[in-house]
PDB file of C-alpha atoms in Angstrom:
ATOM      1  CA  UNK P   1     -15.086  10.939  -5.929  1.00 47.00           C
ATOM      2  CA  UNK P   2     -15.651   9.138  -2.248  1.00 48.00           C
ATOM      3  CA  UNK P   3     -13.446   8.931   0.272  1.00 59.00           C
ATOM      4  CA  UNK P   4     -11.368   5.765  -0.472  1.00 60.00           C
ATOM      5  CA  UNK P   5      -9.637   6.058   3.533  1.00 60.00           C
ATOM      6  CA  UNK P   6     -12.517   6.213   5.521  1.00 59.00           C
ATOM      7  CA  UNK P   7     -13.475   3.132   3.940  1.00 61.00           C
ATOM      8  CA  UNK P   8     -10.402   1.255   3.939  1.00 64.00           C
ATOM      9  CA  UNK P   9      -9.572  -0.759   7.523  1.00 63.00           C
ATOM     10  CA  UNK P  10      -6.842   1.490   8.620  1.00 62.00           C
ATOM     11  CA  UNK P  11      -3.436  -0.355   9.881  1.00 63.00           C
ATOM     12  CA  UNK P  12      -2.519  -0.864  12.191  1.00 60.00           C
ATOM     13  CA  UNK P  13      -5.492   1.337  14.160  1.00 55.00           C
ATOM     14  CA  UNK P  14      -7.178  -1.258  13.404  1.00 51.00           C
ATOM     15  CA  UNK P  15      -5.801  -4.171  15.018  1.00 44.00           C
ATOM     16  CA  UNK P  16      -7.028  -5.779  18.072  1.00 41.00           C
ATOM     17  CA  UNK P  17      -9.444  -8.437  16.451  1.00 42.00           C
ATOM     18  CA  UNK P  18      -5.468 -10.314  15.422  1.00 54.00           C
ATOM     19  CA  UNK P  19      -2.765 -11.690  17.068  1.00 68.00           C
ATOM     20  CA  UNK P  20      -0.478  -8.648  18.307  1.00 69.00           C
ATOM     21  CA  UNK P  21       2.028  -7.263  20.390  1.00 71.00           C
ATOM     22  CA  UNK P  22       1.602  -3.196  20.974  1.00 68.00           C
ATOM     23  CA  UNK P  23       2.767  -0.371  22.985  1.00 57.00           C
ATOM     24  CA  UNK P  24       3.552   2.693  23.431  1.00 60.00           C
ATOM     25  CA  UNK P  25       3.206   2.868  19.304  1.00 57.00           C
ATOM     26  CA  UNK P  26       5.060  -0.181  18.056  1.00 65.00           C
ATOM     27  CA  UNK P  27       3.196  -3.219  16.631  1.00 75.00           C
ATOM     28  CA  UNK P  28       4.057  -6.431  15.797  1.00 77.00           C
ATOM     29  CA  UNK P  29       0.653  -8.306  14.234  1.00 76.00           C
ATOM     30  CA  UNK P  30       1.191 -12.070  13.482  1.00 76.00           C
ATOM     31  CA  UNK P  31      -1.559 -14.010  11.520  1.00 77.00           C
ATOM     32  CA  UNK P  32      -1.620 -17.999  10.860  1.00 76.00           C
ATOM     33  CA  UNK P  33      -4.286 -20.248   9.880  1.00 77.00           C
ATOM     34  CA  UNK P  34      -6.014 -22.226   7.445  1.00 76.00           C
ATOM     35  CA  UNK P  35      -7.179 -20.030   4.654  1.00 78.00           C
ATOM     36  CA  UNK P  36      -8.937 -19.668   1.236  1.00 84.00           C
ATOM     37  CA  UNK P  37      -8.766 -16.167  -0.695  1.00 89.00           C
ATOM     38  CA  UNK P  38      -9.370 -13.294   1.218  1.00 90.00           C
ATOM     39  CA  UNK P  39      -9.453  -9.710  -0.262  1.00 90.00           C
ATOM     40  CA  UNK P  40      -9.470  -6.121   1.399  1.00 87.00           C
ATOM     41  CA  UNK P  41      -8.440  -2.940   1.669  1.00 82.00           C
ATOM     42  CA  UNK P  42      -5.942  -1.037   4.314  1.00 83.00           C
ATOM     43  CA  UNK P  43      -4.528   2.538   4.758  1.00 78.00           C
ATOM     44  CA  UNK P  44      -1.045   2.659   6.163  1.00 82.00           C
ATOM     45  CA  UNK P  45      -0.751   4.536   9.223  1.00 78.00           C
ATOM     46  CA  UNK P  46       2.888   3.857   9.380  1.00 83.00           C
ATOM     47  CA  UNK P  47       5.203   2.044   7.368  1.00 85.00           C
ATOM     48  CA  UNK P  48       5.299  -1.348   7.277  1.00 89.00           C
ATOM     49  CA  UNK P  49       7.224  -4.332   6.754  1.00 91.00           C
ATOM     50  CA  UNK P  50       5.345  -7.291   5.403  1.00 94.00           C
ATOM     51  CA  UNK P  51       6.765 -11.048   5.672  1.00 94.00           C
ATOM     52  CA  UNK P  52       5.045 -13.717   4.491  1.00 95.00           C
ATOM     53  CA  UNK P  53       6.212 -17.375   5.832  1.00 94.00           C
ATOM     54  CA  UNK P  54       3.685 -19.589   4.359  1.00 93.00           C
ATOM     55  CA  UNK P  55       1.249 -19.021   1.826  1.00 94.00           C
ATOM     56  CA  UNK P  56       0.850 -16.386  -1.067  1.00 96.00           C
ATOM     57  CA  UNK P  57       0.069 -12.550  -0.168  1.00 96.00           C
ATOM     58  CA  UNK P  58      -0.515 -10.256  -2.745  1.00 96.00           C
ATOM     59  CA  UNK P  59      -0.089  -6.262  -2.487  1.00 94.00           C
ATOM     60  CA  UNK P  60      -1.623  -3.633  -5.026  1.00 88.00           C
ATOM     61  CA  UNK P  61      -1.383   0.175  -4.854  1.00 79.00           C
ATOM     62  CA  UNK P  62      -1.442   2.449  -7.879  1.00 67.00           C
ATOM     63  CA  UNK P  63      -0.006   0.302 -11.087  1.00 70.00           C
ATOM     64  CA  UNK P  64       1.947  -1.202  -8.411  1.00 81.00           C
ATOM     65  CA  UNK P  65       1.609  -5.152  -7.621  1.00 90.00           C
ATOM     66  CA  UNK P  66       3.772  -7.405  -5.501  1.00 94.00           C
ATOM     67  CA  UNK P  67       3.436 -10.968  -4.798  1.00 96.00           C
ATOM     68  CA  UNK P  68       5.330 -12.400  -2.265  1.00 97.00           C
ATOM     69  CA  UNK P  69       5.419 -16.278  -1.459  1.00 96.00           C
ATOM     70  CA  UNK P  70       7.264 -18.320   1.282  1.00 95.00           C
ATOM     71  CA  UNK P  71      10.104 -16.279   2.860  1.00 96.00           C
ATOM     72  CA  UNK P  72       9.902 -13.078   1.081  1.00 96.00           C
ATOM     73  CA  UNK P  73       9.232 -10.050   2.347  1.00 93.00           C
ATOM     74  CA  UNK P  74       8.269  -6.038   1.137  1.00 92.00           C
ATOM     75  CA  UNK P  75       8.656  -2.721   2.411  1.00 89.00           C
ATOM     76  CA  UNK P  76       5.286  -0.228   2.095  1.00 88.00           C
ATOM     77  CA  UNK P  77       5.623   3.336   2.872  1.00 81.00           C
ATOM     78  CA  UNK P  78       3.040   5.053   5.125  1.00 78.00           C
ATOM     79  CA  UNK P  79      -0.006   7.073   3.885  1.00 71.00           C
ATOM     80  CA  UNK P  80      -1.140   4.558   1.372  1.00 74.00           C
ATOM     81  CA  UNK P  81      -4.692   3.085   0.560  1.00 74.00           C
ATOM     82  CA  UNK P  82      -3.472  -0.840  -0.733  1.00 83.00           C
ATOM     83  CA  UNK P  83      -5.662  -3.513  -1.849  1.00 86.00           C
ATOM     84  CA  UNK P  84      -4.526  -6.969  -0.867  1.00 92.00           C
ATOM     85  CA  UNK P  85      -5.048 -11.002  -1.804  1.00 94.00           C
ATOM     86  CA  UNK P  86      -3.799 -13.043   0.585  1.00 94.00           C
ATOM     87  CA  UNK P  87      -4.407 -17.147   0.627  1.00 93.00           C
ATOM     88  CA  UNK P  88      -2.850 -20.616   1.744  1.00 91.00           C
ATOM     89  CA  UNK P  89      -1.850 -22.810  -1.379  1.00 90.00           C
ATOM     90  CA  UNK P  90      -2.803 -26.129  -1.983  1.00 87.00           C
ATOM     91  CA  UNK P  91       0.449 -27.514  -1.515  1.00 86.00           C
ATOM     92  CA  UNK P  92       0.719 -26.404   1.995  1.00 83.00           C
ATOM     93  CA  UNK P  93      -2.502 -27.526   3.385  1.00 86.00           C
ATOM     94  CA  UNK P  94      -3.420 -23.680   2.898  1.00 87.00           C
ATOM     95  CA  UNK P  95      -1.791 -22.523   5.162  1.00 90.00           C
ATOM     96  CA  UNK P  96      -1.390 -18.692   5.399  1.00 91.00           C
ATOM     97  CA  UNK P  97       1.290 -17.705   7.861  1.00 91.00           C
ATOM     98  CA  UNK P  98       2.749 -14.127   8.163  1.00 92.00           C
ATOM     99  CA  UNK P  99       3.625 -10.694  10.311  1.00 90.00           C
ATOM    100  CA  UNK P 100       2.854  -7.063   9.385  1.00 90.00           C
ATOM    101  CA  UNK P 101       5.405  -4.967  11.795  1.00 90.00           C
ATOM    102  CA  UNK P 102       4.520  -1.477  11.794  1.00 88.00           C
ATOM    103  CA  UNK P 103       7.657   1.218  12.277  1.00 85.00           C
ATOM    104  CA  UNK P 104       7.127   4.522  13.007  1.00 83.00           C
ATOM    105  CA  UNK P 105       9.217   7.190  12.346  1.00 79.00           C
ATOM    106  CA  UNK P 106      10.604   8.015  15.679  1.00 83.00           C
ATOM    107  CA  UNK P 107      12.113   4.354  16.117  1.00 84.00           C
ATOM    108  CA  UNK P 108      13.738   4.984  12.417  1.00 82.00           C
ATOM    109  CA  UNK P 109      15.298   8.158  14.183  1.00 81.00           C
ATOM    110  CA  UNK P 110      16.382   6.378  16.932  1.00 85.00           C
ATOM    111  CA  UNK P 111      17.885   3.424  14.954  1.00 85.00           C
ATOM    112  CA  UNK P 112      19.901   5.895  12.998  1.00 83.00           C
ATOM    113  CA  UNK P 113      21.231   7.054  16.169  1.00 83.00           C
ATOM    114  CA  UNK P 114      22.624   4.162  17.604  1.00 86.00           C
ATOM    115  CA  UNK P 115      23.597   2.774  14.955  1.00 82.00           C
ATOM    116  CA  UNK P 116      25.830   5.881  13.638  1.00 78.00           C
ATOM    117  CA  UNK P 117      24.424   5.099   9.733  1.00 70.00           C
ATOM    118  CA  UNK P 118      24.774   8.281   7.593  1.00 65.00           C
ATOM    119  CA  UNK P 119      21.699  10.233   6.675  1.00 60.00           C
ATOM    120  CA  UNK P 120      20.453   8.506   3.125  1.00 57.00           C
ATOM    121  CA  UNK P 121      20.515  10.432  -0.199  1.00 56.00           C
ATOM    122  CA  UNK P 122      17.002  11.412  -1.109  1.00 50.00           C
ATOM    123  CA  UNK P 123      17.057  11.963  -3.978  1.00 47.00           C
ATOM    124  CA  UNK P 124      17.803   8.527  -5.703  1.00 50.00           C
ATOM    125  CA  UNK P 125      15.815   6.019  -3.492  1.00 53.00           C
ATOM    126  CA  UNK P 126      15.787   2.136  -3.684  1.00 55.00           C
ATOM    127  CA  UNK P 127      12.658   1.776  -5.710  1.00 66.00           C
ATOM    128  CA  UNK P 128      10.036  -1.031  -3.935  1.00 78.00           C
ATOM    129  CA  UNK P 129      10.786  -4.711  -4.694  1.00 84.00           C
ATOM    130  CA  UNK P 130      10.988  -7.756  -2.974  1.00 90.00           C
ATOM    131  CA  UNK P 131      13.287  -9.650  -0.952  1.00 90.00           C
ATOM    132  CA  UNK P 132      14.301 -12.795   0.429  1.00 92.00           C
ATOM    133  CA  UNK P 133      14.497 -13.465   3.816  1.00 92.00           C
ATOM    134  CA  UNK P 134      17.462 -15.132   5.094  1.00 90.00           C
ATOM    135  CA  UNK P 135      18.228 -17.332   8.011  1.00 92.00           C
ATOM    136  CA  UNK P 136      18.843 -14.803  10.138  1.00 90.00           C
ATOM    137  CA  UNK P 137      16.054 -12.916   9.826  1.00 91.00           C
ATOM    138  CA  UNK P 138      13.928 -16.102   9.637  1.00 93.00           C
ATOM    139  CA  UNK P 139      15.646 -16.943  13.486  1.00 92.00           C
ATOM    140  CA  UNK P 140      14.420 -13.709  14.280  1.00 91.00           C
ATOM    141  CA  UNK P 141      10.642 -14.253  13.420  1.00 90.00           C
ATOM    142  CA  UNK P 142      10.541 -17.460  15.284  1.00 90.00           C
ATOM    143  CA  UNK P 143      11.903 -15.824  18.456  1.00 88.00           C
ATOM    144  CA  UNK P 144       9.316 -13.465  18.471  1.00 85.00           C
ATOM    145  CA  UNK P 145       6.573 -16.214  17.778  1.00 84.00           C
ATOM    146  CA  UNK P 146       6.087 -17.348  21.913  1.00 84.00           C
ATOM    147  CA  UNK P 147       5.501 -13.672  22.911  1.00 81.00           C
ATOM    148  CA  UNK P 148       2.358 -13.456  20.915  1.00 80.00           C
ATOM    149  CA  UNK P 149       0.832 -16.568  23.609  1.00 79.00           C
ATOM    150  CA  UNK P 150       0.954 -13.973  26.272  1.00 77.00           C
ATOM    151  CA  UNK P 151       1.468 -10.389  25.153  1.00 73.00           C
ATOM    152  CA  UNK P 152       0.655  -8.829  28.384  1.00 74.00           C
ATOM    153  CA  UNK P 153       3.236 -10.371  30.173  1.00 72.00           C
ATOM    154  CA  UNK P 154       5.438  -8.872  28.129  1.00 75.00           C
ATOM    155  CA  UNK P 155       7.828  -5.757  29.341  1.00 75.00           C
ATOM    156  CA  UNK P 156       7.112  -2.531  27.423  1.00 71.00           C
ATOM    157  CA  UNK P 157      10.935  -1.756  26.459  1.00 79.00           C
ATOM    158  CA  UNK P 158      11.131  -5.829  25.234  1.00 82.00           C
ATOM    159  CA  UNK P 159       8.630  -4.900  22.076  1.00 80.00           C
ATOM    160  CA  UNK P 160      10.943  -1.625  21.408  1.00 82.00           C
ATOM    161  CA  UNK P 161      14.460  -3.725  21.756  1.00 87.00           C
ATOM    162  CA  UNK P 162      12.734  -6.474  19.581  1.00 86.00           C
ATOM    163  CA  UNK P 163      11.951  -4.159  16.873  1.00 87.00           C
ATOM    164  CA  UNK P 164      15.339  -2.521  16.790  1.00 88.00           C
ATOM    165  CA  UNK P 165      16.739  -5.785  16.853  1.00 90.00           C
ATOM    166  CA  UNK P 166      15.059  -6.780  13.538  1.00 89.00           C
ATOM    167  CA  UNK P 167      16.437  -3.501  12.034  1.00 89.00           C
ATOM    168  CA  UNK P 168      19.883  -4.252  12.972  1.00 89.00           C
ATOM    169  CA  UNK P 169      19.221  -7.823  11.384  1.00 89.00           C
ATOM    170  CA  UNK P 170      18.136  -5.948   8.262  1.00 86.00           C
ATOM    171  CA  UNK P 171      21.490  -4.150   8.261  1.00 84.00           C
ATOM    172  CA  UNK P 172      23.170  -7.393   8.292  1.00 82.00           C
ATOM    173  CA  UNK P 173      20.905  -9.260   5.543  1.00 79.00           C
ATOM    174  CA  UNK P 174      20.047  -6.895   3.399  1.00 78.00           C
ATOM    175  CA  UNK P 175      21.150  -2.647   2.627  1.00 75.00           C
ATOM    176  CA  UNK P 176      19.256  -2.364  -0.006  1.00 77.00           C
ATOM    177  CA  UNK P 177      15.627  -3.371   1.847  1.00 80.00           C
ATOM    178  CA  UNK P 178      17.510  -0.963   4.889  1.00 77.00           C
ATOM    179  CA  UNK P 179      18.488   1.869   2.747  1.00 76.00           C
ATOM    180  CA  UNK P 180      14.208   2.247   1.229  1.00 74.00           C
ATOM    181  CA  UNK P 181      13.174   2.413   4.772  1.00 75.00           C
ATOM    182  CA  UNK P 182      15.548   5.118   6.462  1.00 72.00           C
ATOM    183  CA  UNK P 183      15.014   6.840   3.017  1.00 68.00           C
ATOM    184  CA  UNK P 184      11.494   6.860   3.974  1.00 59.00           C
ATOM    185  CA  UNK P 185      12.110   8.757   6.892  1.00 52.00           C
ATOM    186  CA  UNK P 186      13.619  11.733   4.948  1.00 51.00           C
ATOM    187  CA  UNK P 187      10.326  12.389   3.254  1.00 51.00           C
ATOM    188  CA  UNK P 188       8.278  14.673   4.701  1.00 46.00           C
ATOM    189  CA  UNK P 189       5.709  15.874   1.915  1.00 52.00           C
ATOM    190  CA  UNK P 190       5.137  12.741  -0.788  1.00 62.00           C
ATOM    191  CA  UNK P 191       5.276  14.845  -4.547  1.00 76.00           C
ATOM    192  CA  UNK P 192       2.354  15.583  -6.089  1.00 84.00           C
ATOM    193  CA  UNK P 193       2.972  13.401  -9.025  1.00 82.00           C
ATOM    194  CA  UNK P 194       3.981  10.631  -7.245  1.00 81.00           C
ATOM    195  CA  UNK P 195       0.696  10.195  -5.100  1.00 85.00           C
ATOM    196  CA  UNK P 196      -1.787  10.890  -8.382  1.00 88.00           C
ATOM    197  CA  UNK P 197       0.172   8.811 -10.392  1.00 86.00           C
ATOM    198  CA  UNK P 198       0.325   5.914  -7.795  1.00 84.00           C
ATOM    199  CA  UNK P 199      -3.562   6.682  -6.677  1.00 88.00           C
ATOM    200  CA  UNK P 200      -5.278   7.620 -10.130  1.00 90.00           C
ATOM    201  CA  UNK P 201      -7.175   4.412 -11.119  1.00 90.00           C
ATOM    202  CA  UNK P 202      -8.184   4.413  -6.889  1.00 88.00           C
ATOM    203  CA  UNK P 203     -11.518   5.903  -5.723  1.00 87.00           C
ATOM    204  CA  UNK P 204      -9.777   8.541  -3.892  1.00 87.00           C
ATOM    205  CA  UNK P 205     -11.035  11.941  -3.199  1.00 88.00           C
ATOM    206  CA  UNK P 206      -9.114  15.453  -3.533  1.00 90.00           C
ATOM    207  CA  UNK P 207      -9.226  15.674   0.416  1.00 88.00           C
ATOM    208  CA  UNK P 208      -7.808  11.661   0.314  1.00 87.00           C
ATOM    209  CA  UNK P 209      -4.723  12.927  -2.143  1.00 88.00           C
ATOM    210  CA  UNK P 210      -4.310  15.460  -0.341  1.00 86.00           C
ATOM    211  CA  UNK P 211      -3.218  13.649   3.241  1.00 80.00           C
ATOM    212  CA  UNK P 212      -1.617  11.123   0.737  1.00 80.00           C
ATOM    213  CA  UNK P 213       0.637  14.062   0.027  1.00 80.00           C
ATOM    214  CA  UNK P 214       1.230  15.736   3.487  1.00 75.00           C
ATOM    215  CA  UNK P 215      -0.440  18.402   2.133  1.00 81.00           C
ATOM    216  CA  UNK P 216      -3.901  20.893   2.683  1.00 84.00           C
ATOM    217  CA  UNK P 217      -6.936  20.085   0.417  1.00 90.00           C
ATOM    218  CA  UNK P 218      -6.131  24.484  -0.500  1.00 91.00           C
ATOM    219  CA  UNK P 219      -2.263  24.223  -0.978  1.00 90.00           C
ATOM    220  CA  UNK P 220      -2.766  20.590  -2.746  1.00 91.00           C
ATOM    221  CA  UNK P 221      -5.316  22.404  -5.477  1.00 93.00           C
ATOM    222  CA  UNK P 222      -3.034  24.957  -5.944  1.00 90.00           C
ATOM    223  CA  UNK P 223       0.043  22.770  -6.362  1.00 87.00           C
ATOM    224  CA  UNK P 224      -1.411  20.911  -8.586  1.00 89.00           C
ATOM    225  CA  UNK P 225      -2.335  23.091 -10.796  1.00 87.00           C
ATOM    226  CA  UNK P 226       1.442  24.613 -11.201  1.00 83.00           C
ATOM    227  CA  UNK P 227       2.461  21.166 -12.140  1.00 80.00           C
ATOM    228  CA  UNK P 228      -0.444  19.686 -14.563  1.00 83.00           C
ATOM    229  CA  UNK P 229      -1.683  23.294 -15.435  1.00 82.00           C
ATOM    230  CA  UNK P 230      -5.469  22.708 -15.376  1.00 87.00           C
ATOM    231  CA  UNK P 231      -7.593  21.633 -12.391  1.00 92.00           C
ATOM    232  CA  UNK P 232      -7.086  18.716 -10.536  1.00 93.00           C
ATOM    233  CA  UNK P 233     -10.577  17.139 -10.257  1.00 93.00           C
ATOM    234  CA  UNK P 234     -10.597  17.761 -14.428  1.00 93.00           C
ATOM    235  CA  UNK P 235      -7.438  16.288 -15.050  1.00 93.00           C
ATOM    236  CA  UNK P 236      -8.107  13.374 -12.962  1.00 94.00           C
ATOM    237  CA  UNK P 237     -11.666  12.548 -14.458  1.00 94.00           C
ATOM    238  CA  UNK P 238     -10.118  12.842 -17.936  1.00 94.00           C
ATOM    239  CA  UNK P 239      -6.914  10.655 -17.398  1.00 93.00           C
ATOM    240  CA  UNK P 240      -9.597   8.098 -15.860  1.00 95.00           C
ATOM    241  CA  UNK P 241     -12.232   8.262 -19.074  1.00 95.00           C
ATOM    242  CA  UNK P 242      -8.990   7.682 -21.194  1.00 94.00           C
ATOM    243  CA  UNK P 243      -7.864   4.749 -19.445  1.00 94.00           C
ATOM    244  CA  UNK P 244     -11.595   4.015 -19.724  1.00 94.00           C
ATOM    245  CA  UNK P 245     -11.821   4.468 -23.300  1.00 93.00           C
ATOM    246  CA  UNK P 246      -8.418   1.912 -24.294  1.00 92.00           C
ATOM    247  CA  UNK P 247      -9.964  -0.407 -21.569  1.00 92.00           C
ATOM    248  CA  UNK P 248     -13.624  -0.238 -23.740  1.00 89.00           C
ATOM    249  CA  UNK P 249     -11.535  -0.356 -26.987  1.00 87.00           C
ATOM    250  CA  UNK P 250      -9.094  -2.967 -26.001  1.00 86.00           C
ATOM    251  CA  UNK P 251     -10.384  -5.629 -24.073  1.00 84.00           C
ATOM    252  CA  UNK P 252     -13.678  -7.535 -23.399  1.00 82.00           C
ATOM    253  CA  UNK P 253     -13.712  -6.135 -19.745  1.00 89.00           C
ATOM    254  CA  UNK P 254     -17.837  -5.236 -18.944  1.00 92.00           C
ATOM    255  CA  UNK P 255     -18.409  -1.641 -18.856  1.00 92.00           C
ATOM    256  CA  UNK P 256     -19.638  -2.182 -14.903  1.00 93.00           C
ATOM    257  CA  UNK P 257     -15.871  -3.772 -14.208  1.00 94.00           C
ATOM    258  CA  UNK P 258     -14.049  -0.722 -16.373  1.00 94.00           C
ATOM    259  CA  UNK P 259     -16.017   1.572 -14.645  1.00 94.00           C
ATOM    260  CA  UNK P 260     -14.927   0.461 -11.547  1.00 93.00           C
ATOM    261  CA  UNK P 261     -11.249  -0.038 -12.560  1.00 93.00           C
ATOM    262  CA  UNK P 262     -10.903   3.346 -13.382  1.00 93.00           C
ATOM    263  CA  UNK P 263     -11.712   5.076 -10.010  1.00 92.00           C
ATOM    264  CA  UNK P 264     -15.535   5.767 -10.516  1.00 93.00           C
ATOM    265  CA  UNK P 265     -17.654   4.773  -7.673  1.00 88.00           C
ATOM    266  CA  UNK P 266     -20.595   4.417  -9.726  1.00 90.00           C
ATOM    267  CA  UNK P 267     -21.803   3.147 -13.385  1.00 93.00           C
ATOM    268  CA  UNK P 268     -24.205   6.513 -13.617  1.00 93.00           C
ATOM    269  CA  UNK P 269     -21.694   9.069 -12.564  1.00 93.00           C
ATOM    270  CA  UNK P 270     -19.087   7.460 -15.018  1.00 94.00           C
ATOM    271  CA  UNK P 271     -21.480   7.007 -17.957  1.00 94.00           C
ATOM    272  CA  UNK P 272     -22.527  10.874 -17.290  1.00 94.00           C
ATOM    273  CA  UNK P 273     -19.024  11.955 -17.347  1.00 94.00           C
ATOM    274  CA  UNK P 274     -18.100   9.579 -20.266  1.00 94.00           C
ATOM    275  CA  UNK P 275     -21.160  11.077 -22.276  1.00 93.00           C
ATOM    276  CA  UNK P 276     -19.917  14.667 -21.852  1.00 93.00           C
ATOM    277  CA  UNK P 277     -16.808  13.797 -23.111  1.00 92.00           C
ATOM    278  CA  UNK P 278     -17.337  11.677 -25.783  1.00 92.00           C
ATOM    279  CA  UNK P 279     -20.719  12.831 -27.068  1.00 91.00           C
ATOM    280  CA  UNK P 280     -22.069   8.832 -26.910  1.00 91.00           C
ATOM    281  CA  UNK P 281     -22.728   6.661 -24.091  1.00 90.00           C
ATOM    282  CA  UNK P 282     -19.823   4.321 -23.266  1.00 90.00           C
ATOM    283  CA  UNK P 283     -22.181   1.176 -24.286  1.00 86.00           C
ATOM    284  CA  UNK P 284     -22.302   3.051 -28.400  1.00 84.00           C
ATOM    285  CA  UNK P 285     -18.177   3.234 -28.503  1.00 78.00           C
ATOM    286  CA  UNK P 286     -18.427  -0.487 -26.918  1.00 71.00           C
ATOM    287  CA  UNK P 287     -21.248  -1.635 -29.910  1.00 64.00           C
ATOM    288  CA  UNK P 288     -18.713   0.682 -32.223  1.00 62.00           C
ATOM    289  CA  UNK P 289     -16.043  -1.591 -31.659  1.00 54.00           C
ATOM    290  CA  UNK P 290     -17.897  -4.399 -32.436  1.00 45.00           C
ATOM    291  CA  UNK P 291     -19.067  -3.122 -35.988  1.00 40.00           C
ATOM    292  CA  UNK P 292     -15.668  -2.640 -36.614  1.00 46.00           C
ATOM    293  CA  UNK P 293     -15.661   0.879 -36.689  1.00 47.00           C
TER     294      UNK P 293
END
């Protein structure tokens, strides 16, 4: 298995070719323009709040998708590989209009602070979804829209102030969007099952699951195995060939797109593995189905 994060464009490392406000570790991007569909991948540094304005953006991680339209918004935790769509509709000239702002941890602890909110119970979070967003925080986004002309005539505290402003608006609007990103901040080490399970059917490595987790590539191996009893790298290749074999079974999918949909990099390591566990080449169970076997 490759390394799916050195790869993907990381976020928001990664951000000086875009419109942007940045320092001292907070970032604001802003994007807006004419555009068809555009595709990609990104690691999250840091979390990161996405709001789209105009347009359609579309966010997949694990079995995970989210598609947010005009005015709706989504909160993505940090230490994720994502693969977006993003693309101005028809109806609106195609015009793709949104902001990415990135929020580190610190400025969560900080927030909490001033703000005197109690510490957030762990252990039931608000799962991901998204959310409308209201007047308020719509004001909010267009006051920030003339700083982005000249960001370096901007005062380093404004950027800080601007972003704790747009938590405060959060409070206001909406607990349930606040409440999944201070739980966030509780999290220090991701589970083990959660990052597999979100990360199977990607092209990540062991090392890659491993930082997904907070964890070392040694201590992740060995964690593993306590939980799934059996070896990580053999688990994972197995749970992919299954998904594999109901893909091959179930639907008319080419074995070069199920190949890649399961999290091999290549059609000759997957046809090896699939071979050694099956006893066939994936193209026989595929000509199999067919026969009506």
């Amino acid at each position: 298995m490759g390394s799916v994060i050195r790869k993907a464009v990381k976020m928001p490392q990664s951000l000086d070719s875009v419109r942007m406000l940045k320092i001292k570790g907070l970032s604001v991007m802003g994007a807006c323009g004419y555009s068809d569909i555009k595709t990609g991948r990104m690691y999250l540094q840091d979390h990161v709040l996405l709001v789209v304005l105009e347009g359609v953006y579309i966010v997949r991680y694990g079995e995970q998708e989210y598609s947010l339209r005009k005015n709706e918004m989504v909160f993505l935790h940090k230490g994720i590989v994502i693969d977006y769509e993003k693309y101005g509709e028809e109806d609106s000239r195609h015009v793709l209009d949104y902001m990415m702002f990135f929020l580190k941890d610190e400025l969560l602890h900080e927030f909490m602070k001033i703000s005197n909110l109690p510490v957030p119970n762990p252990v039931s979070p608000d799962p991901t979804a998204v959310h409308s967003v209201n007047e308020r925080l719509l004001s909010y986004i267009a006051s920030l829209k003339p700083y982005f002309e000249k960001p370096e005539a901007i005062q380093d505290e404004l950027i800080k102030l601007k972003m704790l402003e747009l938590l405060f608006d959060i409070l206001d609007a909406d607990k349930g969007l606040l409440n999944q990103i201070l739980q966030l901040r509780q999290q220090r080490l991701t589970g083990i099952v959660e990052v597999v399970e979100k990360n199977l059917l990607n092209p990540v490595s062991l090392q890659d699951l491993a930082y997904l987790s907070g964890r070392s590539l040694s201590t992740f191996k060995r964690e593993f195995r306590k939980v799934y009893n059996e070896p990580a790298i053999q688990w994972i290749r197995n749970r992919r060939l299954e998904k594999a074999r109901e893909l091959l079974t179930h639907s008319g999918m080419p074995i070069t797109e199920v190949c890649f949909a399961t999290g091999f990099e290549n059609v000759s390591h997957f046809s090896k593995a699939w071979k050694k566990k099956y006893g066939i080449p994936p193209s026989a169970m595929r000509n199999r189905k067919w026969a009506g076997d």
